[in-house]
Short mmCIF file of C-alpha atoms in Angstrom, two decimals:
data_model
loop_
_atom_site.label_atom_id
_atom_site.label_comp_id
_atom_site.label_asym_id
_atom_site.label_seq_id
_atom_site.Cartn_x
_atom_site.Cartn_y
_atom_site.Cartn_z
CA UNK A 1 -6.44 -11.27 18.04
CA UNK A 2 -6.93 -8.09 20.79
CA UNK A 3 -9.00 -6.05 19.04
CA UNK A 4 -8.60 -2.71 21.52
CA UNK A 5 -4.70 -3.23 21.15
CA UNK A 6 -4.77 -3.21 17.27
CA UNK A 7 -3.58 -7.13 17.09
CA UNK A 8 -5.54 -8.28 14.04
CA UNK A 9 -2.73 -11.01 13.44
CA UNK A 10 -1.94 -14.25 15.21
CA UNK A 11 0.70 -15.71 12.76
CA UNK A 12 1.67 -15.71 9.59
CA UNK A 13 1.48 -18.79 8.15
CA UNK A 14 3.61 -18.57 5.22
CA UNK A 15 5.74 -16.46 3.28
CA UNK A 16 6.58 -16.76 -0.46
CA UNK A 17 8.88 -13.51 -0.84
CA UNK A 18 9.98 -15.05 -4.25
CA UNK A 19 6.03 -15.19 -5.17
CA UNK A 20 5.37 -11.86 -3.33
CA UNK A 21 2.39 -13.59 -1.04
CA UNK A 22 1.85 -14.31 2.41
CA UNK A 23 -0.47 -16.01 4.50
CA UNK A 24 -1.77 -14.80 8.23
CA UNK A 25 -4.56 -16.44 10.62
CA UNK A 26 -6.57 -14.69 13.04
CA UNK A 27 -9.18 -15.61 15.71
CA UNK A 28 -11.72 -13.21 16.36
CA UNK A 29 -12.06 -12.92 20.27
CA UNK A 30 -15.21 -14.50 22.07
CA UNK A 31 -15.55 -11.25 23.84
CA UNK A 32 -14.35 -7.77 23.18
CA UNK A 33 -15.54 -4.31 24.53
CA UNK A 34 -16.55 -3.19 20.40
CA UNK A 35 -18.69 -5.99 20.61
CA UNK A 36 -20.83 -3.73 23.31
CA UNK A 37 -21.35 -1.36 20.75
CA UNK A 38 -21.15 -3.31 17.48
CA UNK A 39 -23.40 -3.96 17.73
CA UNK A 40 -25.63 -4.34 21.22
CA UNK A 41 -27.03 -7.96 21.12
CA UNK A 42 -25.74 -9.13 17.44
CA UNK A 43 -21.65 -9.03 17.36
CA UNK A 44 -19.83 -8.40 14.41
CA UNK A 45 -16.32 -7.78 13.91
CA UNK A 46 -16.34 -3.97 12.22
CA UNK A 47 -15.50 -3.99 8.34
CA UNK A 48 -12.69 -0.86 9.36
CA UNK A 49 -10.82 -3.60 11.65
CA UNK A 50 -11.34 -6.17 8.86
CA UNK A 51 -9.00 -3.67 6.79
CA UNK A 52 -6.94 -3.26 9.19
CA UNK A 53 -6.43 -7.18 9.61
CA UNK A 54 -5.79 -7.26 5.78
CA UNK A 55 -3.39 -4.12 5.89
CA UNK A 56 -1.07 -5.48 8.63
CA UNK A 57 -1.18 -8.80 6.91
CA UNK A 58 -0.13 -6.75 3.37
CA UNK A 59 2.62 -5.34 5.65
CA UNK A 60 4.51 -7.52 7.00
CA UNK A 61 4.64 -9.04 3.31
CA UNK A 62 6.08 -5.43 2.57
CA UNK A 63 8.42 -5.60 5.60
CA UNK A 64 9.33 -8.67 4.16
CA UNK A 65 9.80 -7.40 0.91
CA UNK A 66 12.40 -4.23 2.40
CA UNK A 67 14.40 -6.73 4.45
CA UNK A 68 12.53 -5.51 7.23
CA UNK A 69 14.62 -1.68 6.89
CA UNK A 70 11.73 0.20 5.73
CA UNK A 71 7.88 0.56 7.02
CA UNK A 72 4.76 0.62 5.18
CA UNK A 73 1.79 3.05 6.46
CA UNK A 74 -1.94 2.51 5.22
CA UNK A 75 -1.76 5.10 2.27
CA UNK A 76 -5.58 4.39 0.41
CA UNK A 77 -8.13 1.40 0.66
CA UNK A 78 -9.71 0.76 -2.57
CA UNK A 79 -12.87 -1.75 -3.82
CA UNK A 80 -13.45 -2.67 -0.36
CA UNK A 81 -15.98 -5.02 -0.30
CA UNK A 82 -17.42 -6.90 3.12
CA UNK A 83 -18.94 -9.90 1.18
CA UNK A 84 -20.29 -11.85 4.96
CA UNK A 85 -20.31 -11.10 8.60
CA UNK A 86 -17.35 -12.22 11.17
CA UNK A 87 -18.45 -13.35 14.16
CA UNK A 88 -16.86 -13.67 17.32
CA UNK A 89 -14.72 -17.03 17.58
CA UNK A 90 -14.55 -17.59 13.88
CA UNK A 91 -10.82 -18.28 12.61
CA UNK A 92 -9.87 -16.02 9.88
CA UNK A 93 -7.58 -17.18 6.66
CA UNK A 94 -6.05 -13.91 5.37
CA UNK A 95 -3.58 -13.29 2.85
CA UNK A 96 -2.21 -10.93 0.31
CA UNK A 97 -0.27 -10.56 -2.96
CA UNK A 98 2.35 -8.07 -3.76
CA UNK A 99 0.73 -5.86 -7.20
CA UNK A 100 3.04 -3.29 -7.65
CA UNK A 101 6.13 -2.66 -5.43
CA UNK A 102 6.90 1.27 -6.68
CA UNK A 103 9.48 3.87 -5.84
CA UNK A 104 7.98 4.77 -1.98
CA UNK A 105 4.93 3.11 -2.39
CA UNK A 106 3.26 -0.44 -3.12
CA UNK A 107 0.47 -1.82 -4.16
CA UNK A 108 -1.25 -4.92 -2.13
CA UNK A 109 -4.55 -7.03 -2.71
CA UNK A 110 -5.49 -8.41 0.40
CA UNK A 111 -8.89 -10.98 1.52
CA UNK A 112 -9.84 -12.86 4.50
CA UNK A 113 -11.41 -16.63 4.33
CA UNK A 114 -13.77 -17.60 6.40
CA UNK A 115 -14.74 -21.56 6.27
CA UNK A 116 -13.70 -21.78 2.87
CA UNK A 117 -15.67 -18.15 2.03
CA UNK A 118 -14.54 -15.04 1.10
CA UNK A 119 -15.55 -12.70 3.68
CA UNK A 120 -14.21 -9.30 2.18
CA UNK A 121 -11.77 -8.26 -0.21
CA UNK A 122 -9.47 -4.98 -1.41
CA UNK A 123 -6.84 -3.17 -2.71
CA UNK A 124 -4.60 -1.69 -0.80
CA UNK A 125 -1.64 1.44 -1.56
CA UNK A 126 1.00 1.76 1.19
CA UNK A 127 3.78 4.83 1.41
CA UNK A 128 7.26 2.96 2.09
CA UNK A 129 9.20 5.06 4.13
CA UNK A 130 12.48 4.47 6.55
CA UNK A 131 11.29 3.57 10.17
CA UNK A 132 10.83 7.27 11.49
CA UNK A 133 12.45 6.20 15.26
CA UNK A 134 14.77 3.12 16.55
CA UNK A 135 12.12 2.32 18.87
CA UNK A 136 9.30 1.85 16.53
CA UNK A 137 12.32 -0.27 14.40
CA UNK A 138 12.15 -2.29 17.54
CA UNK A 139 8.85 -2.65 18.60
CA UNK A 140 8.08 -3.92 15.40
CA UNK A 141 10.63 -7.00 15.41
CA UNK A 142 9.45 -7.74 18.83
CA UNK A 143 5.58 -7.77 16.78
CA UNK A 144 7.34 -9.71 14.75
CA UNK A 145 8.23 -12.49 17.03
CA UNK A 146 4.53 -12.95 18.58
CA UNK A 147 3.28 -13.28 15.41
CA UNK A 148 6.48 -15.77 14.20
CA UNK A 149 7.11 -13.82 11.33
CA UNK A 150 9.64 -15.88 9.45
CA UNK A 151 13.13 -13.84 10.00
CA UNK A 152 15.18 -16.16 8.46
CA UNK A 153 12.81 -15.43 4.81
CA UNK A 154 14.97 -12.40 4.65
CA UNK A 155 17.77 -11.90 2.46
CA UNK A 156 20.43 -11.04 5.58
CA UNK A 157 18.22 -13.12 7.96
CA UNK B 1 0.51 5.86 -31.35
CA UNK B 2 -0.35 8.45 -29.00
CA UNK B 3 2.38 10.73 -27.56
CA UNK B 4 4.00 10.04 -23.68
CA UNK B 5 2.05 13.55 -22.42
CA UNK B 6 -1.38 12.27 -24.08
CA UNK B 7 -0.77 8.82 -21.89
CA UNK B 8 0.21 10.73 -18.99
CA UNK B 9 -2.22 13.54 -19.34
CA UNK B 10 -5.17 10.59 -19.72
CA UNK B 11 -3.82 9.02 -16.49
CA UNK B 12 -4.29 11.94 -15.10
CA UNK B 13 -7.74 13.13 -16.15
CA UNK B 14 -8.76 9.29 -15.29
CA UNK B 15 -7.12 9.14 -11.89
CA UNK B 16 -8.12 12.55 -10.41
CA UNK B 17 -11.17 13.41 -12.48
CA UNK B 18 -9.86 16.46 -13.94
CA UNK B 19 -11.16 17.34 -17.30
CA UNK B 20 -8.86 16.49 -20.27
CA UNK B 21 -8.47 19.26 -21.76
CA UNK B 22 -7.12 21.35 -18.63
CA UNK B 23 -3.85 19.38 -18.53
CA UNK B 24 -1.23 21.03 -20.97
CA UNK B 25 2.35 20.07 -21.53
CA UNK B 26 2.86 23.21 -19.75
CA UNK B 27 1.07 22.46 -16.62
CA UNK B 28 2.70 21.82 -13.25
CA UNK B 29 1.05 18.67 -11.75
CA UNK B 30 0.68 20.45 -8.63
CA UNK B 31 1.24 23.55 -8.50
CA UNK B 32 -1.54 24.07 -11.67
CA UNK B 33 -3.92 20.88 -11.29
CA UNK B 34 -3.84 21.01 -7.96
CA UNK B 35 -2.11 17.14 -7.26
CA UNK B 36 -1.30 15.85 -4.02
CA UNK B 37 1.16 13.43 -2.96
CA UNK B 38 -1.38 10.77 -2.77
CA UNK B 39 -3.38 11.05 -5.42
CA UNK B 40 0.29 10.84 -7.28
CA UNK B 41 0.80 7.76 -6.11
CA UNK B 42 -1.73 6.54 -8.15
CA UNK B 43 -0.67 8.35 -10.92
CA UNK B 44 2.84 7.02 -10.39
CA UNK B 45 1.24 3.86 -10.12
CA UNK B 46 -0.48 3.63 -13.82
CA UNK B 47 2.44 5.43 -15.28
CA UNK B 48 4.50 2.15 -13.61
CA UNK B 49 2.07 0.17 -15.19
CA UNK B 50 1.41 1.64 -18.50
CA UNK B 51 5.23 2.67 -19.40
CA UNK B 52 6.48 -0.38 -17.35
CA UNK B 53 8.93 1.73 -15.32
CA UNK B 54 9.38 2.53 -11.93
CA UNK B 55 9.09 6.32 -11.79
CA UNK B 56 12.03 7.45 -8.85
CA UNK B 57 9.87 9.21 -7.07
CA UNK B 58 11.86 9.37 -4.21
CA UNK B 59 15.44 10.18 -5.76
CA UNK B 60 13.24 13.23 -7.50
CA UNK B 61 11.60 13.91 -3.91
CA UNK B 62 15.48 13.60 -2.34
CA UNK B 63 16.77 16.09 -4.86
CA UNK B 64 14.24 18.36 -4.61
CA UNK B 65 14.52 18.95 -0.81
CA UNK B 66 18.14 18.72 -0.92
CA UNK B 67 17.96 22.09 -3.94
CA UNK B 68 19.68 19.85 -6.22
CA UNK B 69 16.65 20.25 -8.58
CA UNK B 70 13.29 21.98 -9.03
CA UNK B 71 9.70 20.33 -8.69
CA UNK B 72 9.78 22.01 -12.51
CA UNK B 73 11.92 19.51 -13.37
CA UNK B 74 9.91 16.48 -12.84
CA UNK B 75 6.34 17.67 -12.23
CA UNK B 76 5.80 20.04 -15.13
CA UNK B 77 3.99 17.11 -17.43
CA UNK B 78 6.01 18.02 -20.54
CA UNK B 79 8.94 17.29 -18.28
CA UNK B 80 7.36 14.36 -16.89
CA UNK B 81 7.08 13.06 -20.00
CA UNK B 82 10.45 13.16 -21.38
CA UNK B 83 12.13 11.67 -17.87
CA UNK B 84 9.19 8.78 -18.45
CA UNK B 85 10.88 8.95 -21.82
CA UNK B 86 14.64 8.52 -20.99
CA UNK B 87 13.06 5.61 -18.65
CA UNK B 88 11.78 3.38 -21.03
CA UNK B 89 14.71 4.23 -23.09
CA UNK B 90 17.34 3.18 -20.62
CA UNK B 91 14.79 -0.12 -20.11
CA UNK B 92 15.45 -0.96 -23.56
CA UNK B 93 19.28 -0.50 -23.71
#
Protein backbone atom coordinates (compact mmCIF):
# COMPACT_ATOMS: atom_id res chain seq x y z
CA UNK A 1 0.00 0.00 0.00
CA UNK A 2 1.49 3.83 -0.99
CA UNK A 3 -0.88 5.82 0.41
CA UNK A 4 0.31 9.37 -1.43
CA UNK A 5 0.19 7.34 -4.82
CA UNK A 6 -3.46 6.14 -4.31
CA UNK A 7 -2.28 2.23 -4.00
CA UNK A 8 -4.77 0.98 -1.42
CA UNK A 9 -4.37 -2.63 -2.99
CA UNK A 10 -1.58 -5.18 -2.78
CA UNK A 11 -3.36 -8.23 -4.43
CA UNK A 12 -6.33 -9.60 -4.96
CA UNK A 13 -6.62 -12.67 -3.52
CA UNK A 14 -9.43 -14.23 -5.23
CA UNK A 15 -11.95 -13.80 -7.72
CA UNK A 16 -15.35 -15.59 -7.96
CA UNK A 17 -16.79 -13.74 -11.19
CA UNK A 18 -19.46 -16.58 -11.27
CA UNK A 19 -20.32 -15.53 -7.45
CA UNK A 20 -19.74 -11.79 -8.24
CA UNK A 21 -17.02 -11.45 -5.13
CA UNK A 22 -13.55 -10.76 -4.77
CA UNK A 23 -11.03 -10.71 -2.26
CA UNK A 24 -7.95 -7.96 -1.93
CA UNK A 25 -5.17 -7.59 0.96
CA UNK A 26 -3.53 -4.54 1.92
CA UNK A 27 -0.74 -3.51 4.36
CA UNK A 28 -0.97 -0.27 5.78
CA UNK A 29 2.59 1.38 5.54
CA UNK A 30 4.79 1.76 8.80
CA UNK A 31 5.34 5.28 7.76
CA UNK A 32 3.54 7.64 5.50
CA UNK A 33 3.61 11.54 5.22
CA UNK A 34 -0.66 11.56 6.25
CA UNK A 35 0.46 9.99 9.20
CA UNK A 36 2.21 13.62 10.07
CA UNK A 37 -1.02 15.06 10.01
CA UNK A 38 -3.42 12.23 10.90
CA UNK A 39 -2.99 12.58 13.19
CA UNK A 40 0.40 14.21 14.98
CA UNK A 41 1.52 11.55 17.57
CA UNK A 42 -1.51 8.86 17.22
CA UNK A 43 -1.58 7.40 13.40
CA UNK A 44 -4.55 6.32 11.84
CA UNK A 45 -5.18 5.40 8.42
CA UNK A 46 -8.08 8.17 7.29
CA UNK A 47 -11.71 6.60 6.97
CA UNK A 48 -11.79 8.60 3.14
CA UNK A 49 -8.68 6.25 2.10
CA UNK A 50 -10.43 3.31 3.82
CA UNK A 51 -13.20 3.94 1.01
CA UNK A 52 -11.06 4.31 -1.33
CA UNK A 53 -9.32 0.84 -0.47
CA UNK A 54 -12.88 -0.70 -0.58
CA UNK A 55 -13.83 1.18 -3.93
CA UNK A 56 -10.76 0.01 -5.92
CA UNK A 57 -11.24 -3.39 -4.44
CA UNK A 58 -15.26 -3.14 -5.73
CA UNK A 59 -13.56 -2.21 -9.05
CA UNK A 60 -11.53 -4.37 -10.19
CA UNK A 61 -14.47 -6.93 -9.34
CA UNK A 62 -16.39 -4.56 -11.86
CA UNK A 63 -13.46 -4.61 -14.33
CA UNK A 64 -13.75 -8.08 -13.91
CA UNK A 65 -17.23 -8.19 -14.42
CA UNK A 66 -16.89 -5.93 -18.13
CA UNK A 67 -14.09 -8.19 -19.35
CA UNK A 68 -11.91 -5.54 -18.37
CA UNK A 69 -13.51 -3.09 -21.62
CA UNK A 70 -15.28 -0.75 -19.47
CA UNK A 71 -14.24 1.42 -16.17
CA UNK A 72 -16.03 2.03 -13.09
CA UNK A 73 -15.69 5.67 -11.33
CA UNK A 74 -16.71 6.19 -7.54
CA UNK A 75 -20.37 7.43 -8.28
CA UNK A 76 -21.92 7.63 -4.27
CA UNK A 77 -20.68 6.06 -0.87
CA UNK A 78 -23.52 5.06 1.20
CA UNK A 79 -23.87 3.65 5.17
CA UNK A 80 -20.31 4.18 5.63
CA UNK A 81 -19.47 3.09 8.80
CA UNK A 82 -15.64 3.09 10.40
CA UNK A 83 -16.45 0.43 13.10
CA UNK A 84 -12.24 0.45 14.60
CA UNK A 85 -9.08 2.28 13.92
CA UNK A 86 -6.25 1.03 11.27
CA UNK A 87 -3.06 1.42 12.34
CA UNK A 88 0.03 1.56 10.61
CA UNK A 89 1.45 -2.07 9.78
CA UNK A 90 -1.84 -3.82 10.25
CA UNK A 91 -2.75 -6.22 7.19
CA UNK A 92 -6.07 -5.48 5.83
CA UNK A 93 -8.68 -8.39 4.49
CA UNK A 94 -10.99 -6.52 2.06
CA UNK A 95 -13.54 -7.71 -0.15
CA UNK A 96 -16.72 -6.99 -1.96
CA UNK A 97 -19.89 -8.44 -3.50
CA UNK A 98 -21.48 -7.50 -6.72
CA UNK A 99 -25.48 -6.09 -5.60
CA UNK A 100 -26.76 -4.85 -8.59
CA UNK A 101 -24.85 -4.75 -11.95
CA UNK A 102 -27.36 -2.01 -13.90
CA UNK A 103 -27.43 -0.44 -17.32
CA UNK A 104 -24.13 2.14 -16.70
CA UNK A 105 -23.98 1.71 -13.23
CA UNK A 106 -23.47 -0.99 -10.34
CA UNK A 107 -24.01 -1.49 -7.14
CA UNK A 108 -21.07 -2.90 -4.69
CA UNK A 109 -20.92 -3.69 -0.81
CA UNK A 110 -17.54 -3.54 0.18
CA UNK A 111 -15.65 -4.15 4.11
CA UNK A 112 -12.21 -4.47 5.31
CA UNK A 113 -11.10 -7.22 8.12
CA UNK A 114 -8.85 -6.52 10.41
CA UNK A 115 -7.63 -9.65 12.72
CA UNK A 116 -10.74 -11.32 12.24
CA UNK A 117 -12.79 -7.70 12.88
CA UNK A 118 -14.71 -5.71 10.84
CA UNK A 119 -13.10 -2.47 10.65
CA UNK A 120 -15.66 -0.49 8.38
CA UNK A 121 -18.24 -1.26 6.02
CA UNK A 122 -20.46 0.34 2.87
CA UNK A 123 -22.27 0.52 -0.05
CA UNK A 124 -20.96 1.59 -2.88
CA UNK A 125 -22.71 2.96 -6.64
CA UNK A 126 -20.21 3.14 -9.53
CA UNK A 127 -21.02 4.86 -13.22
CA UNK A 128 -19.70 2.15 -15.87
CA UNK A 129 -18.48 3.91 -18.65
CA UNK A 130 -15.97 2.94 -21.77
CA UNK A 131 -12.27 3.78 -20.78
CA UNK A 132 -12.31 7.59 -21.81
CA UNK A 133 -8.37 7.27 -23.38
CA UNK A 134 -6.08 4.13 -24.60
CA UNK A 135 -3.66 5.17 -22.13
CA UNK A 136 -5.73 5.07 -19.07
CA UNK A 137 -6.97 1.41 -20.87
CA UNK A 138 -3.33 0.72 -20.37
CA UNK A 139 -2.25 1.99 -17.30
CA UNK A 140 -4.83 0.14 -15.76
CA UNK A 141 -3.74 -3.50 -17.04
CA UNK A 142 -0.28 -2.60 -16.08
CA UNK A 143 -2.24 -1.84 -12.24
CA UNK A 144 -3.47 -4.84 -12.95
CA UNK A 145 -0.36 -6.86 -13.06
CA UNK A 146 1.21 -5.38 -9.64
CA UNK A 147 -1.67 -6.22 -7.99
CA UNK A 148 -1.92 -9.96 -9.94
CA UNK A 149 -5.28 -9.44 -10.88
CA UNK A 150 -6.30 -12.77 -12.28
CA UNK A 151 -6.44 -12.12 -16.30
CA UNK A 152 -7.08 -15.40 -17.20
CA UNK A 153 -10.78 -15.05 -14.83
CA UNK A 154 -11.95 -13.27 -17.89
CA UNK A 155 -14.15 -14.59 -20.41
CA UNK A 156 -11.48 -13.82 -23.54
CA UNK A 157 -8.55 -14.05 -21.04
CA UNK B 1 -52.18 -3.57 -6.69
CA UNK B 2 -50.88 -0.24 -7.09
CA UNK B 3 -50.27 1.19 -10.60
CA UNK B 4 -46.37 1.23 -12.32
CA UNK B 5 -46.41 5.42 -11.90
CA UNK B 6 -47.57 5.04 -8.07
CA UNK B 7 -44.32 2.53 -7.67
CA UNK B 8 -42.24 4.76 -9.60
CA UNK B 9 -43.56 8.00 -8.29
CA UNK B 10 -42.94 6.40 -4.47
CA UNK B 11 -39.35 5.57 -5.55
CA UNK B 12 -39.06 8.73 -6.30
CA UNK B 13 -40.49 10.72 -3.41
CA UNK B 14 -38.38 8.03 -1.20
CA UNK B 15 -35.11 8.38 -3.07
CA UNK B 16 -34.90 12.20 -3.53
CA UNK B 17 -37.18 13.42 -0.75
CA UNK B 18 -39.58 15.12 -2.88
CA UNK B 19 -43.06 15.29 -1.59
CA UNK B 20 -45.52 12.74 -3.07
CA UNK B 21 -47.87 14.52 -4.23
CA UNK B 22 -45.63 16.85 -6.60
CA UNK B 23 -44.82 13.94 -8.95
CA UNK B 24 -47.65 13.62 -11.68
CA UNK B 25 -47.80 11.27 -14.59
CA UNK B 26 -47.20 14.39 -16.38
CA UNK B 27 -44.02 15.40 -14.83
CA UNK B 28 -40.62 15.33 -16.51
CA UNK B 29 -38.15 13.68 -14.03
CA UNK B 30 -35.83 16.37 -14.69
CA UNK B 31 -36.77 18.90 -16.33
CA UNK B 32 -39.96 19.37 -13.55
CA UNK B 33 -38.53 17.60 -10.26
CA UNK B 34 -35.45 18.76 -10.78
CA UNK B 35 -33.45 14.97 -11.10
CA UNK B 36 -29.95 14.59 -11.77
CA UNK B 37 -28.10 11.90 -13.32
CA UNK B 38 -27.04 10.60 -10.04
CA UNK B 39 -29.64 10.74 -7.98
CA UNK B 40 -31.28 8.58 -11.09
CA UNK B 41 -29.12 6.10 -10.61
CA UNK B 42 -30.65 5.32 -7.59
CA UNK B 43 -33.86 5.60 -8.89
CA UNK B 44 -32.87 3.31 -11.74
CA UNK B 45 -31.54 1.25 -9.17
CA UNK B 46 -34.96 0.49 -7.06
CA UNK B 47 -36.92 0.50 -10.23
CA UNK B 48 -34.20 -2.59 -11.18
CA UNK B 49 -35.04 -3.90 -8.03
CA UNK B 50 -38.66 -3.45 -7.55
CA UNK B 51 -39.81 -4.27 -11.35
CA UNK B 52 -36.82 -6.72 -11.68
CA UNK B 53 -35.61 -5.15 -14.94
CA UNK B 54 -32.70 -3.53 -16.04
CA UNK B 55 -33.87 -0.08 -17.12
CA UNK B 56 -31.46 0.75 -20.60
CA UNK B 57 -30.42 3.66 -19.43
CA UNK B 58 -27.76 3.98 -21.66
CA UNK B 59 -29.45 2.86 -25.09
CA UNK B 60 -32.15 5.77 -23.92
CA UNK B 61 -29.03 8.12 -23.06
CA UNK B 62 -27.41 6.92 -26.74
CA UNK B 63 -30.62 7.79 -28.53
CA UNK B 64 -31.19 10.79 -27.01
CA UNK B 65 -27.81 12.42 -27.93
CA UNK B 66 -27.80 10.84 -31.19
CA UNK B 67 -31.79 12.86 -31.86
CA UNK B 68 -33.15 9.54 -32.39
CA UNK B 69 -35.53 10.26 -29.45
CA UNK B 70 -36.59 12.88 -26.89
CA UNK B 71 -35.75 12.88 -23.01
CA UNK B 72 -39.91 13.09 -23.23
CA UNK B 73 -39.84 9.84 -24.24
CA UNK B 74 -38.33 8.12 -21.35
CA UNK B 75 -38.20 10.69 -18.54
CA UNK B 76 -41.74 12.01 -18.53
CA UNK B 77 -42.92 9.40 -15.54
CA UNK B 78 -46.13 8.44 -17.38
CA UNK B 79 -43.72 7.44 -20.11
CA UNK B 80 -41.43 5.92 -17.77
CA UNK B 81 -43.91 3.90 -16.68
CA UNK B 82 -45.21 2.28 -19.68
CA UNK B 83 -41.38 1.49 -21.12
CA UNK B 84 -40.97 -0.11 -17.31
CA UNK B 85 -44.17 -1.69 -18.54
CA UNK B 86 -43.20 -3.19 -21.97
CA UNK B 87 -40.02 -4.38 -19.75
CA UNK B 88 -41.51 -6.61 -17.49
CA UNK B 89 -43.70 -7.63 -20.26
CA UNK B 90 -40.99 -8.73 -22.63
CA UNK B 91 -39.41 -10.49 -19.15
CA UNK B 92 -42.36 -12.57 -19.06
CA UNK B 93 -42.61 -13.65 -22.76
Amino acid sequence: MRLEYFQLIDRIVELKLADRKIRSEATVPAESTIFEGHFPGYPLMPGVLMIEAMAQTSGWLLVAANNFKRMPFLAAVKEAKFRNFVTPGQRLALSASLVHEGSGYAVTEAKIMVDGKLACDANLTFRITDFPNPAMHEQMREVAKRIEFPMGALADG
Amino acid sequence: MSSTFDTVANIIAETCDIPRDTIKPESHAIDDLGIDSLDFLDIAFAIDKAFGIKLPLEQWTQEVNDGKATTEQYFVLKNLSARIDELVAAKGA
